[in-house]
Amino acid sequence: MVFQRAMVNHMAQLFLQPRGAHGACPEDNKTRNRYFETHGISILPLMRCALIFSLFLILLSASPAWAATYYVKNGGNDNLDGLSDATAWATVAKVQATVTSGDTVYFRSQ
């Protein structure tokens, strides 16, 4: 644990060095590459993990994960939750009061 903390601190010093007016100079990049080479750390798996994690976050934020499906039918009951055909609502007024963007509503006449 102590070795890992020392390594993280050393890497943080390398990556968080003050930059010049035009960004990182080539010597900084050489120092970073030399650190990874001498310590046997490959940057490719880290880059792959970062890419996969980024794609996962993009897909997660784009999917309607919290969307609900509601049911409305003749003979339904507005006091129920409307989440299945057996507990369907009876009126469109209940739909308007409850449904939000991304939700799906199925209407059944008989």
JSON list of N, CA, C and O in Angstrom, two decimals, residues 3 22 31 36 39-40 42 47 55 57 59 64-66 69-71 75 80 84 86-87 90 106:
[
{"chain": "A", "resi": 3, "resn": "PHE", "atom": "N", "xyz": [3.93, 1.48, -1.17]},
{"chain": "A", "resi": 3, "resn": "PHE", "atom": "CA", "xyz": [4.56, 1.58, -2.49]},
{"chain": "A", "resi": 3, "resn": "PHE", "atom": "C", "xyz": [3.58, 2.16, -3.50]},
{"chain": "A", "resi": 3, "resn": "PHE", "atom": "O", "xyz": [3.94, 3.01, -4.30]},
{"chain": "A", "resi": 22, "resn": "HIS", "atom": "N", "xyz": [2.61, 27.64, -23.68]},
{"chain": "A", "resi": 22, "resn": "HIS", "atom": "CA", "xyz": [2.12, 26.90, -24.84]},
{"chain": "A", "resi": 22, "resn": "HIS", "atom": "C", "xyz": [1.83, 25.44, -24.52]},
{"chain": "A", "resi": 22, "resn": "HIS", "atom": "O", "xyz": [1.87, 24.59, -25.39]},
{"chain": "A", "resi": 31, "resn": "THR", "atom": "N", "xyz": [9.77, 12.60, -20.26]},
{"chain": "A", "resi": 31, "resn": "THR", "atom": "CA", "xyz": [9.88, 12.17, -18.87]},
{"chain": "A", "resi": 31, "resn": "THR", "atom": "C", "xyz": [8.76, 11.20, -18.53]},
{"chain": "A", "resi": 31, "resn": "THR", "atom": "O", "xyz": [8.99, 10.16, -17.90]},
{"chain": "A", "resi": 36, "resn": "PHE", "atom": "N", "xyz": [7.00, 5.37, -17.55]},
{"chain": "A", "resi": 36, "resn": "PHE", "atom": "CA", "xyz": [6.22, 4.16, -17.85]},
{"chain": "A", "resi": 36, "resn": "PHE", "atom": "C", "xyz": [7.12, 3.03, -18.34]},
{"chain": "A", "resi": 36, "resn": "PHE", "atom": "O", "xyz": [6.92, 1.87, -17.99]},
{"chain": "A", "resi": 39, "resn": "HIS", "atom": "N", "xyz": [9.31, 1.56, -15.34]},
{"chain": "A", "resi": 39, "resn": "HIS", "atom": "CA", "xyz": [8.55, 0.86, -14.31]},
{"chain": "A", "resi": 39, "resn": "HIS", "atom": "C", "xyz": [7.71, -0.28, -14.89]},
{"chain": "A", "resi": 39, "resn": "HIS", "atom": "O", "xyz": [6.93, -0.89, -14.18]},
{"chain": "A", "resi": 40, "resn": "GLY", "atom": "N", "xyz": [7.84, -0.57, -16.16]},
{"chain": "A", "resi": 40, "resn": "GLY", "atom": "CA", "xyz": [7.15, -1.69, -16.77]},
{"chain": "A", "resi": 40, "resn": "GLY", "atom": "C", "xyz": [5.65, -1.52, -16.85]},
{"chain": "A", "resi": 40, "resn": "GLY", "atom": "O", "xyz": [4.90, -2.49, -16.80]},
{"chain": "A", "resi": 42, "resn": "SER", "atom": "N", "xyz": [2.43, -0.42, -18.99]},
{"chain": "A", "resi": 42, "resn": "SER", "atom": "CA", "xyz": [1.96, -0.17, -20.34]},
{"chain": "A", "resi": 42, "resn": "SER", "atom": "C", "xyz": [0.77, 0.76, -20.28]},
{"chain": "A", "resi": 42, "resn": "SER", "atom": "O", "xyz": [-0.17, 0.55, -19.51]},
{"chain": "A", "resi": 47, "resn": "MET", "atom": "N", "xyz": [-5.49, 3.17, -21.40]},
{"chain": "A", "resi": 47, "resn": "MET", "atom": "CA", "xyz": [-6.23, 3.92, -22.41]},
{"chain": "A", "resi": 47, "resn": "MET", "atom": "C", "xyz": [-7.48, 3.14, -22.84]},
{"chain": "A", "resi": 47, "resn": "MET", "atom": "O", "xyz": [-8.54, 3.73, -23.04]},
{"chain": "A", "resi": 55, "resn": "LEU", "atom": "N", "xyz": [-17.28, 5.21, -23.11]},
{"chain": "A", "resi": 55, "resn": "LEU", "atom": "CA", "xyz": [-18.38, 4.73, -23.94]},
{"chain": "A", "resi": 55, "resn": "LEU", "atom": "C", "xyz": [-19.54, 4.24, -23.08]},
{"chain": "A", "resi": 55, "resn": "LEU", "atom": "O", "xyz": [-20.71, 4.48, -23.40]},
{"chain": "A", "resi": 57, "resn": "LEU", "atom": "N", "xyz": [-20.36, 5.32, -20.10]},
{"chain": "A", "resi": 57, "resn": "LEU", "atom": "CA", "xyz": [-21.06, 6.48, -19.56]},
{"chain": "A", "resi": 57, "resn": "LEU", "atom": "C", "xyz": [-21.93, 7.17, -20.61]},
{"chain": "A", "resi": 57, "resn": "LEU", "atom": "O", "xyz": [-23.04, 7.61, -20.31]},
{"chain": "A", "resi": 59, "resn": "LEU", "atom": "N", "xyz": [-23.34, 5.70, -23.26]},
{"chain": "A", "resi": 59, "resn": "LEU", "atom": "CA", "xyz": [-24.50, 4.85, -23.50]},
{"chain": "A", "resi": 59, "resn": "LEU", "atom": "C", "xyz": [-25.48, 4.89, -22.32]},
{"chain": "A", "resi": 59, "resn": "LEU", "atom": "O", "xyz": [-26.70, 4.88, -22.51]},
{"chain": "A", "resi": 64, "resn": "PRO", "atom": "N", "xyz": [-32.94, 5.45, -22.09]},
{"chain": "A", "resi": 64, "resn": "PRO", "atom": "CA", "xyz": [-34.05, 5.81, -21.20]},
{"chain": "A", "resi": 64, "resn": "PRO", "atom": "C", "xyz": [-34.21, 4.76, -20.10]},
{"chain": "A", "resi": 64, "resn": "PRO", "atom": "O", "xyz": [-35.17, 4.00, -20.07]},
{"chain": "A", "resi": 65, "resn": "ALA", "atom": "N", "xyz": [-33.25, 4.69, -19.20]},
{"chain": "A", "resi": 65, "resn": "ALA", "atom": "CA", "xyz": [-33.23, 3.63, -18.19]},
{"chain": "A", "resi": 65, "resn": "ALA", "atom": "C", "xyz": [-34.35, 3.78, -17.17]},
{"chain": "A", "resi": 65, "resn": "ALA", "atom": "O", "xyz": [-34.78, 2.79, -16.59]},
{"chain": "A", "resi": 66, "resn": "TRP", "atom": "N", "xyz": [-34.83, 4.98, -16.96]},
{"chain": "A", "resi": 66, "resn": "TRP", "atom": "CA", "xyz": [-35.84, 5.19, -15.95]},
{"chain": "A", "resi": 66, "resn": "TRP", "atom": "C", "xyz": [-37.22, 5.44, -16.55]},
{"chain": "A", "resi": 66, "resn": "TRP", "atom": "O", "xyz": [-38.11, 5.92, -15.87]},
{"chain": "A", "resi": 69, "resn": "THR", "atom": "N", "xyz": [-43.55, 2.20, -18.38]},
{"chain": "A", "resi": 69, "resn": "THR", "atom": "CA", "xyz": [-44.61, 1.83, -19.31]},
{"chain": "A", "resi": 69, "resn": "THR", "atom": "C", "xyz": [-45.92, 1.77, -18.53]},
{"chain": "A", "resi": 69, "resn": "THR", "atom": "O", "xyz": [-46.00, 1.06, -17.52]},
{"chain": "A", "resi": 70, "resn": "TYR", "atom": "N", "xyz": [-46.91, 2.52, -19.00]},
{"chain": "A", "resi": 70, "resn": "TYR", "atom": "CA", "xyz": [-48.21, 2.58, -18.32]},
{"chain": "A", "resi": 70, "resn": "TYR", "atom": "C", "xyz": [-49.29, 2.02, -19.24]},
{"chain": "A", "resi": 70, "resn": "TYR", "atom": "O", "xyz": [-49.15, 2.04, -20.46]},
{"chain": "A", "resi": 71, "resn": "TYR", "atom": "N", "xyz": [-50.38, 1.56, -18.64]},
{"chain": "A", "resi": 71, "resn": "TYR", "atom": "CA", "xyz": [-51.51, 0.97, -19.37]},
{"chain": "A", "resi": 71, "resn": "TYR", "atom": "C", "xyz": [-52.79, 1.69, -18.99]},
{"chain": "A", "resi": 71, "resn": "TYR", "atom": "O", "xyz": [-53.01, 2.02, -17.83]},
{"chain": "A", "resi": 75, "resn": "GLY", "atom": "N", "xyz": [-62.65, 0.21, -17.93]},
{"chain": "A", "resi": 75, "resn": "GLY", "atom": "CA", "xyz": [-62.80, -0.60, -16.72]},
{"chain": "A", "resi": 75, "resn": "GLY", "atom": "C", "xyz": [-61.58, -0.57, -15.83]},
{"chain": "A", "resi": 75, "resn": "GLY", "atom": "O", "xyz": [-61.49, -1.34, -14.87]},
{"chain": "A", "resi": 80, "resn": "LEU", "atom": "N", "xyz": [-54.90, 2.61, -8.96]},
{"chain": "A", "resi": 80, "resn": "LEU", "atom": "CA", "xyz": [-53.84, 1.62, -9.08]},
{"chain": "A", "resi": 80, "resn": "LEU", "atom": "C", "xyz": [-52.60, 2.26, -9.73]},
{"chain": "A", "resi": 80, "resn": "LEU", "atom": "O", "xyz": [-52.64, 3.41, -10.15]},
{"chain": "A", "resi": 84, "resn": "SER", "atom": "N", "xyz": [-49.21, -2.36, -15.31]},
{"chain": "A", "resi": 84, "resn": "SER", "atom": "CA", "xyz": [-49.51, -3.60, -16.02]},
{"chain": "A", "resi": 84, "resn": "SER", "atom": "C", "xyz": [-50.95, -3.54, -16.53]},
{"chain": "A", "resi": 84, "resn": "SER", "atom": "O", "xyz": [-51.72, -2.66, -16.13]},
{"chain": "A", "resi": 86, "resn": "ALA", "atom": "N", "xyz": [-53.26, -5.57, -15.79]},
{"chain": "A", "resi": 86, "resn": "ALA", "atom": "CA", "xyz": [-54.16, -5.89, -14.67]},
{"chain": "A", "resi": 86, "resn": "ALA", "atom": "C", "xyz": [-54.39, -4.68, -13.76]},
{"chain": "A", "resi": 86, "resn": "ALA", "atom": "O", "xyz": [-55.43, -4.60, -13.11]},
{"chain": "A", "resi": 87, "resn": "THR", "atom": "N", "xyz": [-53.43, -3.75, -13.72]},
{"chain": "A", "resi": 87, "resn": "THR", "atom": "CA", "xyz": [-53.57, -2.57, -12.86]},
{"chain": "A", "resi": 87, "resn": "THR", "atom": "C", "xyz": [-53.69, -1.30, -13.70]},
{"chain": "A", "resi": 87, "resn": "THR", "atom": "O", "xyz": [-53.21, -0.23, -13.30]},
{"chain": "A", "resi": 90, "resn": "ALA", "atom": "N", "xyz": [-57.91, 4.18, -15.82]},
{"chain": "A", "resi": 90, "resn": "ALA", "atom": "CA", "xyz": [-59.18, 4.31, -16.54]},
{"chain": "A", "resi": 90, "resn": "ALA", "atom": "C", "xyz": [-59.26, 5.59, -17.37]},
{"chain": "A", "resi": 90, "resn": "ALA", "atom": "O", "xyz": [-59.93, 5.61, -18.40]},
{"chain": "A", "resi": 106, "resn": "TYR", "atom": "N", "xyz": [-49.83, 2.62, -23.20]},
{"chain": "A", "resi": 106, "resn": "TYR", "atom": "CA", "xyz": [-50.61, 1.75, -24.08]},
{"chain": "A", "resi": 106, "resn": "TYR", "atom": "C", "xyz": [-52.08, 1.91, -23.74]},
{"chain": "A", "resi": 106, "resn": "TYR", "atom": "O", "xyz": [-52.47, 1.83, -22.57]}
]
